[in-house]
mmCIF file of C-alpha atoms in Angstrom:
data_model
loop_
_atom_site.group_PDB
_atom_site.id
_atom_site.type_symbol
_atom_site.label_atom_id
_atom_site.label_comp_id
_atom_site.label_asym_id
_atom_site.label_seq_id
_atom_site.Cartn_x
_atom_site.Cartn_y
_atom_site.Cartn_z
ATOM 1 C CA UNK A 5 13.622 -5.627 4.485
ATOM 2 C CA UNK A 6 11.812 -8.283 7.459
ATOM 3 C CA UNK A 7 9.716 -11.119 5.722
ATOM 4 C CA UNK A 8 6.535 -11.619 8.192
ATOM 5 C CA UNK A 9 2.546 -9.844 8.026
ATOM 6 C CA UNK A 10 2.021 -6.897 6.745
ATOM 7 C CA UNK A 11 0.788 -4.388 9.673
ATOM 8 C CA UNK A 12 -0.368 -1.349 7.492
ATOM 9 C CA UNK A 13 -1.499 -1.082 4.385
ATOM 10 C CA UNK A 14 -2.109 1.879 3.234
ATOM 11 C CA UNK A 15 -4.269 1.661 -0.202
ATOM 12 C CA UNK A 16 -5.504 4.613 -2.665
ATOM 13 C CA UNK A 17 -5.030 6.780 -0.538
ATOM 14 C CA UNK A 18 -5.357 10.804 -1.147
ATOM 15 C CA UNK A 19 -6.301 14.509 0.583
ATOM 16 C CA UNK A 20 -7.217 16.758 -0.298
ATOM 17 C CA UNK A 21 -7.332 20.406 0.834
ATOM 18 C CA UNK A 22 -10.361 22.924 -0.143
ATOM 19 C CA UNK A 23 -9.376 26.356 -0.085
ATOM 20 C CA UNK A 24 -11.201 29.881 -0.763
ATOM 21 C CA UNK A 25 -11.177 32.257 -3.560
ATOM 22 C CA UNK A 26 -12.394 34.901 -4.488
ATOM 23 C CA UNK A 27 -13.431 38.501 -2.271
ATOM 24 C CA UNK A 28 -16.519 35.948 -0.945
ATOM 25 C CA UNK A 29 -14.763 32.666 -0.864
ATOM 26 C CA UNK A 30 -17.493 31.839 -3.692
ATOM 27 C CA UNK A 31 -15.464 29.861 -5.616
ATOM 28 C CA UNK A 32 -13.518 26.998 -3.994
ATOM 29 C CA UNK A 33 -9.554 25.408 -5.722
ATOM 30 C CA UNK A 34 -8.489 22.283 -4.152
ATOM 31 C CA UNK A 35 -4.726 21.586 -3.375
ATOM 32 C CA UNK A 36 -3.755 18.049 -3.988
ATOM 33 C CA UNK A 37 -1.443 17.164 -0.988
ATOM 34 C CA UNK A 38 -1.631 13.152 -1.770
ATOM 35 C CA UNK A 39 -2.697 12.260 -3.982
ATOM 36 C CA UNK A 40 -3.932 8.191 -4.478
ATOM 37 C CA UNK A 41 -0.697 6.550 -2.195
ATOM 38 C CA UNK A 42 -0.350 2.456 -1.426
ATOM 39 C CA UNK A 43 2.191 0.366 0.442
ATOM 40 C CA UNK A 44 2.434 -1.755 2.840
ATOM 41 C CA UNK A 45 4.548 -2.648 6.168
ATOM 42 C CA UNK A 46 6.099 -5.218 7.468
ATOM 43 C CA UNK A 47 6.295 -6.335 11.256
ATOM 44 C CA UNK A 48 9.803 -4.586 12.959
ATOM 45 C CA UNK A 49 9.869 -2.787 8.846
ATOM 46 C CA UNK A 50 10.658 0.695 8.404
ATOM 47 C CA UNK A 51 9.388 2.736 5.656
ATOM 48 C CA UNK A 52 10.951 5.599 4.503
ATOM 49 C CA UNK A 53 9.652 8.685 2.651
ATOM 50 C CA UNK A 54 11.527 11.474 1.004
ATOM 51 C CA UNK A 55 11.417 14.098 -1.297
ATOM 52 C CA UNK A 56 11.310 17.483 -1.739
ATOM 53 C CA UNK A 57 9.507 19.970 1.047
ATOM 54 C CA UNK A 58 5.619 20.146 -0.647
ATOM 55 C CA UNK A 59 5.343 16.345 -1.451
ATOM 56 C CA UNK A 60 3.369 15.363 0.424
ATOM 57 C CA UNK A 61 4.885 13.372 2.995
ATOM 58 C CA UNK A 62 4.180 14.957 6.510
ATOM 59 C CA UNK A 63 0.916 15.226 5.648
ATOM 60 C CA UNK A 64 0.186 11.382 4.298
ATOM 61 C CA UNK A 65 1.964 10.279 7.402
ATOM 62 C CA UNK A 66 -0.722 12.116 9.828
ATOM 63 C CA UNK A 67 -3.548 11.351 7.560
ATOM 64 C CA UNK A 68 -2.318 8.290 7.848
ATOM 65 C CA UNK A 69 -2.487 7.690 11.694
ATOM 66 C CA UNK A 70 -5.833 9.788 11.180
ATOM 67 C CA UNK A 71 -4.191 12.946 12.566
ATOM 68 C CA UNK A 72 -5.974 14.376 9.529
ATOM 69 C CA UNK A 73 -9.079 13.315 8.166
ATOM 70 C CA UNK A 74 -8.392 11.435 4.326
ATOM 71 C CA UNK A 75 -10.932 12.596 1.525
ATOM 72 C CA UNK A 76 -10.429 9.087 -0.153
ATOM 73 C CA UNK A 77 -8.453 4.971 0.613
ATOM 74 C CA UNK A 78 -7.997 3.176 2.734
ATOM 75 C CA UNK A 79 -5.645 2.532 6.150
ATOM 76 C CA UNK A 80 -5.687 -1.129 7.217
ATOM 77 C CA UNK A 81 -3.866 -1.174 10.656
ATOM 78 C CA UNK A 82 -3.578 -5.257 11.114
ATOM 79 C CA UNK A 83 -6.256 -5.597 8.741
ATOM 80 C CA UNK A 84 -9.305 -2.629 10.428
ATOM 81 C CA UNK A 85 -10.294 0.089 8.453
ATOM 82 C CA UNK A 86 -8.925 2.392 10.444
ATOM 83 C CA UNK A 87 -10.405 5.269 8.199
ATOM 84 C CA UNK A 88 -13.695 3.819 8.739
ATOM 85 C CA UNK A 89 -13.571 3.512 12.851
ATOM 86 C CA UNK A 90 -15.664 5.647 15.209
ATOM 87 C CA UNK A 91 -14.394 7.865 17.554
ATOM 88 C CA UNK A 92 -14.610 5.509 20.877
ATOM 89 C CA UNK A 93 -12.771 2.766 18.763
ATOM 90 C CA UNK A 94 -9.739 5.908 17.484
ATOM 91 C CA UNK A 95 -9.713 6.383 20.665
ATOM 92 C CA UNK A 96 -7.894 3.104 21.647
ATOM 93 C CA UNK A 97 -5.941 2.361 18.697
ATOM 94 C CA UNK A 98 -4.153 5.538 18.928
ATOM 95 C CA UNK A 99 -2.594 3.261 21.822
ATOM 96 C CA UNK A 100 -1.212 1.496 19.382
ATOM 97 C CA UNK A 101 -0.067 3.779 16.687
ATOM 98 C CA UNK A 102 2.423 7.000 17.837
ATOM 99 C CA UNK A 103 3.961 10.032 15.978
ATOM 100 C CA UNK A 104 7.167 12.368 16.997
ATOM 101 C CA UNK A 105 7.193 15.757 15.865
ATOM 102 C CA UNK A 106 9.219 16.829 13.582
ATOM 103 C CA UNK A 107 10.508 20.299 15.700
ATOM 104 C CA UNK A 108 10.883 18.678 19.230
ATOM 105 C CA UNK A 109 9.906 21.996 21.887
ATOM 106 C CA UNK A 110 6.988 22.993 19.916
ATOM 107 C CA UNK A 111 5.550 19.177 20.801
ATOM 108 C CA UNK A 112 6.479 19.944 24.360
ATOM 109 C CA UNK A 113 4.203 22.073 26.879
ATOM 110 C CA UNK A 114 6.561 24.232 28.507
ATOM 111 C CA UNK A 115 4.580 24.954 31.754
ATOM 112 C CA UNK A 116 4.846 21.283 32.025
ATOM 113 C CA UNK A 117 7.683 18.751 33.446
ATOM 114 C CA UNK A 118 9.005 16.020 31.692
ATOM 115 C CA UNK A 119 7.584 14.137 34.103
ATOM 116 C CA UNK A 120 3.935 15.413 33.617
ATOM 117 C CA UNK A 121 4.113 14.541 29.459
ATOM 118 C CA UNK A 122 4.913 11.294 29.919
ATOM 119 C CA UNK A 123 2.363 10.773 33.227
ATOM 120 C CA UNK A 124 -0.148 12.103 31.088
ATOM 121 C CA UNK A 125 -0.604 8.876 28.152
ATOM 122 C CA UNK A 126 -0.922 7.152 31.471
ATOM 123 C CA UNK A 127 -3.085 8.815 33.150
ATOM 124 C CA UNK A 128 -5.733 9.109 29.594
ATOM 125 C CA UNK A 129 -5.498 5.369 29.468
ATOM 126 C CA UNK A 130 -5.582 5.045 32.915
ATOM 127 C CA UNK A 131 -2.126 2.640 32.848
ATOM 128 C CA UNK A 132 -0.795 3.515 35.669
ATOM 129 C CA UNK A 133 -1.021 6.427 39.106
ATOM 130 C CA UNK A 134 0.513 6.874 42.060
ATOM 131 C CA UNK A 135 3.945 5.682 42.285
ATOM 132 C CA UNK A 136 3.690 2.610 39.706
ATOM 133 C CA UNK A 137 2.880 5.423 37.388
ATOM 134 C CA UNK A 138 6.781 7.601 37.976
ATOM 135 C CA UNK A 139 8.375 4.756 38.599
ATOM 136 C CA UNK A 140 6.410 3.168 34.299
ATOM 137 C CA UNK A 141 7.866 7.697 33.709
ATOM 138 C CA UNK A 142 11.403 6.447 34.648
ATOM 139 C CA UNK A 143 12.403 3.966 33.618
ATOM 140 C CA UNK A 144 10.736 5.659 29.904
ATOM 141 C CA UNK A 145 13.449 8.789 30.359
ATOM 142 C CA UNK A 146 16.146 4.925 30.572
ATOM 143 C CA UNK A 147 15.361 3.781 27.212
ATOM 144 C CA UNK A 148 16.567 7.069 25.665
ATOM 145 C CA UNK A 149 18.971 7.753 28.007
ATOM 146 C CA UNK A 150 18.066 10.840 29.768
ATOM 147 C CA UNK A 151 19.104 10.595 33.764
ATOM 148 C CA UNK A 152 16.071 10.089 36.423
ATOM 149 C CA UNK A 153 17.195 14.544 37.514
ATOM 150 C CA UNK A 154 15.129 14.581 34.428
ATOM 151 C CA UNK A 155 11.709 14.295 35.734
ATOM 152 C CA UNK A 156 10.897 17.861 37.070
ATOM 153 C CA UNK A 157 13.164 19.996 34.460
ATOM 154 C CA UNK A 158 11.672 21.824 32.226
ATOM 155 C CA UNK A 159 11.452 21.958 28.588
ATOM 156 C CA UNK A 160 12.813 24.924 28.071
ATOM 157 C CA UNK A 161 16.186 23.180 30.470
ATOM 158 C CA UNK A 162 17.263 20.662 27.573
ATOM 159 C CA UNK A 163 19.245 21.010 24.484
ATOM 160 C CA UNK A 164 16.835 20.209 21.179
ATOM 161 C CA UNK A 165 18.379 16.332 20.993
ATOM 162 C CA UNK A 166 17.013 16.169 25.049
ATOM 163 C CA UNK A 167 13.835 17.010 24.043
ATOM 164 C CA UNK A 168 13.340 14.940 21.007
ATOM 165 C CA UNK A 169 14.322 11.561 23.217
ATOM 166 C CA UNK A 170 11.081 13.464 25.310
ATOM 167 C CA UNK A 171 9.423 13.690 22.200
ATOM 168 C CA UNK A 172 10.251 9.763 21.385
ATOM 169 C CA UNK A 173 10.022 8.442 25.017
ATOM 170 C CA UNK A 174 6.123 10.103 25.486
ATOM 171 C CA UNK A 175 5.622 8.231 21.802
ATOM 172 C CA UNK A 176 6.845 4.933 23.323
ATOM 173 C CA UNK A 177 4.887 4.969 26.582
ATOM 174 C CA UNK A 178 1.970 2.842 25.932
ATOM 175 C CA UNK A 179 4.231 0.532 23.743
ATOM 176 C CA UNK A 180 2.736 1.821 19.914
ATOM 177 C CA UNK A 181 3.258 -1.217 17.611
ATOM 178 C CA UNK A 182 3.436 1.675 14.433
ATOM 179 C CA UNK A 183 5.480 5.379 15.141
ATOM 180 C CA UNK A 184 5.888 7.369 12.560
ATOM 181 C CA UNK A 185 8.608 10.143 12.588
ATOM 182 C CA UNK A 186 8.089 13.347 11.204
ATOM 183 C CA UNK A 187 11.350 14.866 10.544
ATOM 184 C CA UNK A 188 12.599 14.050 13.860
ATOM 185 C CA UNK A 189 16.274 14.179 12.942
ATOM 186 C CA UNK A 190 16.508 17.548 10.860
ATOM 187 C CA UNK A 191 16.054 20.853 13.681
ATOM 188 C CA UNK A 192 19.363 18.636 15.795
ATOM 189 C CA UNK A 193 23.103 18.918 14.844
ATOM 190 C CA UNK A 194 25.051 16.658 11.932
ATOM 191 C CA UNK A 195 26.616 14.617 15.380
ATOM 192 C CA UNK A 196 23.254 14.837 17.331
ATOM 193 C CA UNK A 197 20.807 13.432 14.502
ATOM 194 C CA UNK A 198 23.046 10.304 14.984
ATOM 195 C CA UNK A 199 22.806 9.907 17.841
ATOM 196 C CA UNK A 200 18.739 10.249 17.291
ATOM 197 C CA UNK A 201 19.377 7.179 14.873
ATOM 198 C CA UNK A 202 21.349 4.669 16.795
ATOM 199 C CA UNK A 203 18.557 5.537 19.272
ATOM 200 C CA UNK A 204 15.293 4.629 16.990
ATOM 201 C CA UNK A 205 17.469 1.903 15.979
ATOM 202 C CA UNK A 206 17.483 0.258 19.222
ATOM 203 C CA UNK A 207 14.502 1.237 20.167
ATOM 204 C CA UNK A 208 12.448 -0.788 17.213
ATOM 205 C CA UNK A 209 15.029 -4.208 18.206
ATOM 206 C CA UNK A 210 14.260 -3.656 20.941
ATOM 207 C CA UNK A 211 10.322 -3.314 21.018
ATOM 208 C CA UNK A 212 9.646 -4.537 17.473
ATOM 209 C CA UNK A 213 8.553 -1.423 16.291
ATOM 210 C CA UNK A 214 7.513 -0.551 12.486
ATOM 211 C CA UNK A 215 8.913 3.031 11.828
ATOM 212 C CA UNK A 216 7.275 5.313 9.330
ATOM 213 C CA UNK A 217 10.366 7.879 8.812
ATOM 214 C CA UNK A 218 9.159 10.926 7.226
ATOM 215 C CA UNK A 219 12.453 12.653 5.705
ATOM 216 C CA UNK A 220 14.386 14.404 3.156
ATOM 217 C CA UNK A 221 18.300 13.944 3.422
ATOM 218 C CA UNK A 222 18.405 10.839 1.615
ATOM 219 C CA UNK A 223 21.814 9.495 4.214
ATOM 220 C CA UNK A 224 19.355 9.756 7.136
ATOM 221 C CA UNK A 225 16.767 8.017 5.325
ATOM 222 C CA UNK A 226 19.578 4.872 3.452
ATOM 223 C CA UNK A 227 20.807 5.041 7.572
ATOM 224 C CA UNK A 228 18.185 3.577 9.141
ATOM 225 C CA UNK A 229 15.722 2.546 6.525
ATOM 226 C CA UNK A 230 14.173 -1.140 5.002
ATOM 227 C CA UNK A 231 12.846 0.140 2.317
ATOM 228 C CA UNK A 232 12.368 4.394 0.530
ATOM 229 C CA UNK A 233 9.209 5.385 -1.110
ATOM 230 C CA UNK A 234 9.962 9.045 -2.958
ATOM 231 C CA UNK A 235 7.605 11.038 -3.367
ATOM 232 C CA UNK A 236 6.891 13.953 -5.612
ATOM 233 C CA UNK A 237 4.051 16.367 -5.304
ATOM 234 C CA UNK A 238 1.881 14.072 -3.099
ATOM 235 C CA UNK A 239 2.378 10.352 -6.152
ATOM 236 C CA UNK A 240 4.851 7.772 -5.255
ATOM 237 C CA UNK A 241 6.675 7.680 -7.970
ATOM 238 C CA UNK A 242 9.438 5.054 -6.580
ATOM 239 C CA UNK A 243 9.619 2.328 -3.911
ATOM 240 C CA UNK A 244 11.776 0.126 -3.584
ATOM 241 C CA UNK A 245 14.417 -2.272 -1.249
ATOM 242 C CA UNK A 246 16.766 0.637 0.402
ATOM 243 C CA UNK A 247 19.796 -0.939 -1.510
ATOM 244 C CA UNK A 248 18.582 -1.473 -5.428
ATOM 245 C CA UNK A 249 17.247 2.009 -4.668
ATOM 246 C CA UNK A 250 20.334 3.500 -4.095
ATOM 247 C CA UNK A 251 22.138 1.417 -6.028
ATOM 248 C CA UNK A 252 19.773 1.810 -9.289
ATOM 249 C CA UNK A 253 17.224 4.287 -8.943
ATOM 250 C CA UNK A 254 14.552 3.545 -11.399
ATOM 251 C CA UNK A 255 13.107 6.893 -12.154
ATOM 252 C CA UNK A 256 14.080 10.426 -13.462
ATOM 253 C CA UNK A 257 13.182 12.000 -9.695
ATOM 254 C CA UNK A 258 15.131 9.879 -7.957
ATOM 255 C CA UNK A 259 18.104 9.918 -9.840
ATOM 256 C CA UNK A 260 18.170 14.000 -9.288
ATOM 257 C CA UNK A 261 17.777 12.903 -5.482
ATOM 258 C CA UNK A 262 20.713 11.137 -5.654
ATOM 259 C CA UNK A 263 22.719 13.073 -7.977
ATOM 260 C CA UNK A 264 22.366 15.790 -5.638
ATOM 261 C CA UNK A 265 23.623 14.459 -2.457
ATOM 262 C CA UNK A 266 26.714 16.102 -2.227
ATOM 263 C CA UNK A 267 30.212 14.004 -3.175
ATOM 264 C CA UNK A 268 33.475 15.256 -3.149
ATOM 265 C CA UNK A 269 35.080 12.961 -6.080
ATOM 266 C CA UNK A 270 33.399 14.488 -8.829
ATOM 267 C CA UNK A 271 34.995 17.626 -7.658
ATOM 268 C CA UNK A 272 38.112 15.938 -8.748
ATOM 269 C CA UNK A 273 36.921 14.320 -12.107
ATOM 270 C CA UNK A 274 35.976 17.492 -13.034
ATOM 271 C CA UNK A 275 31.933 15.944 -14.341
ATOM 272 C CA UNK A 276 29.321 17.550 -13.563
ATOM 273 C CA UNK A 277 25.637 16.125 -11.281
ATOM 274 C CA UNK A 278 22.654 16.365 -13.639
ATOM 275 C CA UNK A 279 20.525 19.158 -11.732
ATOM 276 C CA UNK A 280 16.342 19.508 -11.835
ATOM 277 C CA UNK A 281 15.789 23.147 -12.975
ATOM 278 C CA UNK A 282 12.920 25.171 -12.682
ATOM 279 C CA UNK A 283 10.099 25.023 -10.157
ATOM 280 C CA UNK A 284 8.073 21.856 -7.893
ATOM 281 C CA UNK A 285 4.278 22.961 -9.466
ATOM 282 C CA UNK A 286 1.549 24.341 -7.636
ATOM 283 C CA UNK A 287 -0.558 21.155 -6.165
ATOM 284 C CA UNK A 288 -3.424 23.279 -6.990
ATOM 285 C CA UNK A 289 -3.070 22.713 -10.951
ATOM 286 C CA UNK A 290 -1.216 20.102 -11.285
ATOM 287 C CA UNK A 291 0.398 19.170 -14.476
ATOM 288 C CA UNK A 292 -0.970 16.663 -16.609
ATOM 289 C CA UNK A 293 -0.756 13.509 -17.062
ATOM 290 C CA UNK A 294 2.847 12.630 -15.523
ATOM 291 C CA UNK A 295 3.460 15.208 -12.942
ATOM 292 C CA UNK A 296 7.012 15.469 -12.921
ATOM 293 C CA UNK A 297 7.659 16.024 -16.730
ATOM 294 C CA UNK A 298 7.264 19.929 -16.269
ATOM 295 C CA UNK A 299 11.143 19.235 -14.808
ATOM 296 C CA UNK A 300 11.684 15.845 -16.542
ATOM 297 C CA UNK A 301 14.866 15.428 -18.587
ATOM 298 C CA UNK A 302 13.481 12.093 -20.603
ATOM 299 C CA UNK A 303 9.468 13.526 -21.286
ATOM 300 C CA UNK A 304 7.827 13.210 -24.331
ATOM 301 C CA UNK A 305 4.395 14.201 -25.298
ATOM 302 C CA UNK A 306 3.242 10.786 -23.806
ATOM 303 C CA UNK A 307 4.314 11.614 -19.976
ATOM 304 C CA UNK A 308 2.152 15.302 -20.880
ATOM 305 C CA UNK A 309 -0.359 12.706 -22.087
ATOM 306 C CA UNK A 310 -0.820 9.625 -20.263
ATOM 307 C CA UNK A 311 -0.197 9.346 -16.106
ATOM 308 C CA UNK A 312 1.988 6.928 -15.442
ATOM 309 C CA UNK A 313 0.628 3.423 -13.359
ATOM 310 C CA UNK A 314 3.073 2.131 -11.246
ATOM 311 C CA UNK A 315 4.790 -0.976 -11.809
ATOM 312 C CA UNK A 316 6.605 -3.379 -10.223
ATOM 313 C CA UNK A 317 10.106 -4.094 -12.553
ATOM 314 C CA UNK A 318 12.152 -5.901 -10.610
ATOM 315 C CA UNK A 319 12.011 -8.031 -8.001
ATOM 316 C CA UNK A 320 15.169 -8.992 -4.823
ATOM 317 C CA UNK A 321 15.442 -10.449 -1.236
ATOM 318 C CA UNK A 322 11.159 -10.905 -1.674
ATOM 319 C CA UNK A 323 10.223 -7.060 -2.432
ATOM 320 C CA UNK A 324 9.268 -5.515 -5.454
ATOM 321 C CA UNK A 325 11.006 -2.541 -7.240
ATOM 322 C CA UNK A 326 7.935 -0.363 -8.086
ATOM 323 C CA UNK A 327 7.866 2.567 -10.495
ATOM 324 C CA UNK A 328 5.076 4.893 -11.946
ATOM 325 C CA UNK A 329 7.721 6.083 -15.054
ATOM 326 C CA UNK A 330 6.616 5.359 -19.090
ATOM 327 C CA UNK A 331 10.527 4.880 -19.812
ATOM 328 C CA UNK A 332 12.111 3.365 -16.297
#
């Protein structure tokens, strides 16, 4: 974990989506996508967010950037609560906070050349024009390992990995401090994934970037993250340094996720891996008490009655190991 000043502080962040029900849409239910999530991100640090599909990872990432407005809670970026920032102030802050999306093709305008796509941030924020603008775009292409000839080509002329490099270049254009990476390698071949991950690590070191890296692949998260947060049904159930979490997981859900990683040696020993039973409950009607109790092998009546609070179980290298479980 990187030491130093906190760049991002998220306090009790919540995002609920109202849903109309009935023929006339009069009664309303609520999708509880994110529920009271809190964490800090240091300068130069990478926080990985992992969990099953639908657990709220992507919603959390977009709410942090106010691409989705939060229902409640606060997001402090460099000690400024951006949840209360005006539209004009948010426009200025967009320079410092960027996002890379999962699908590199749908996130690029097919009618614009790569040069035009990468020039947009500079034009919107009045950073450069003319030949100076072209030079800046060519520098971006060089940073992400693309040839200068890419300038006049269009997104459909590139492979998936190359298109993701373009998305990364666009996020990097205005030299942000924070980048949210929303499953940036899940749509890519395994061989290309490693190239993009290595590129992201190099750029992080070169430009002193901080990442919130969202993924469902635990191996990818382990490779790039300083700390890892495990999410389930909108809640952060465990948060620890990557080495600690992978070596000594405390939450039953984290243990189940790690047990699901393919391990060929288990077939030789004949050991049976722990497999989660049942489906993820609906975020419209989550379980009482601990949200994981309906699938937890050690759940008791206490788990159905009382919601577990987040507790600090240990510290390693100055990093807290936090877990929300009655029996951790």
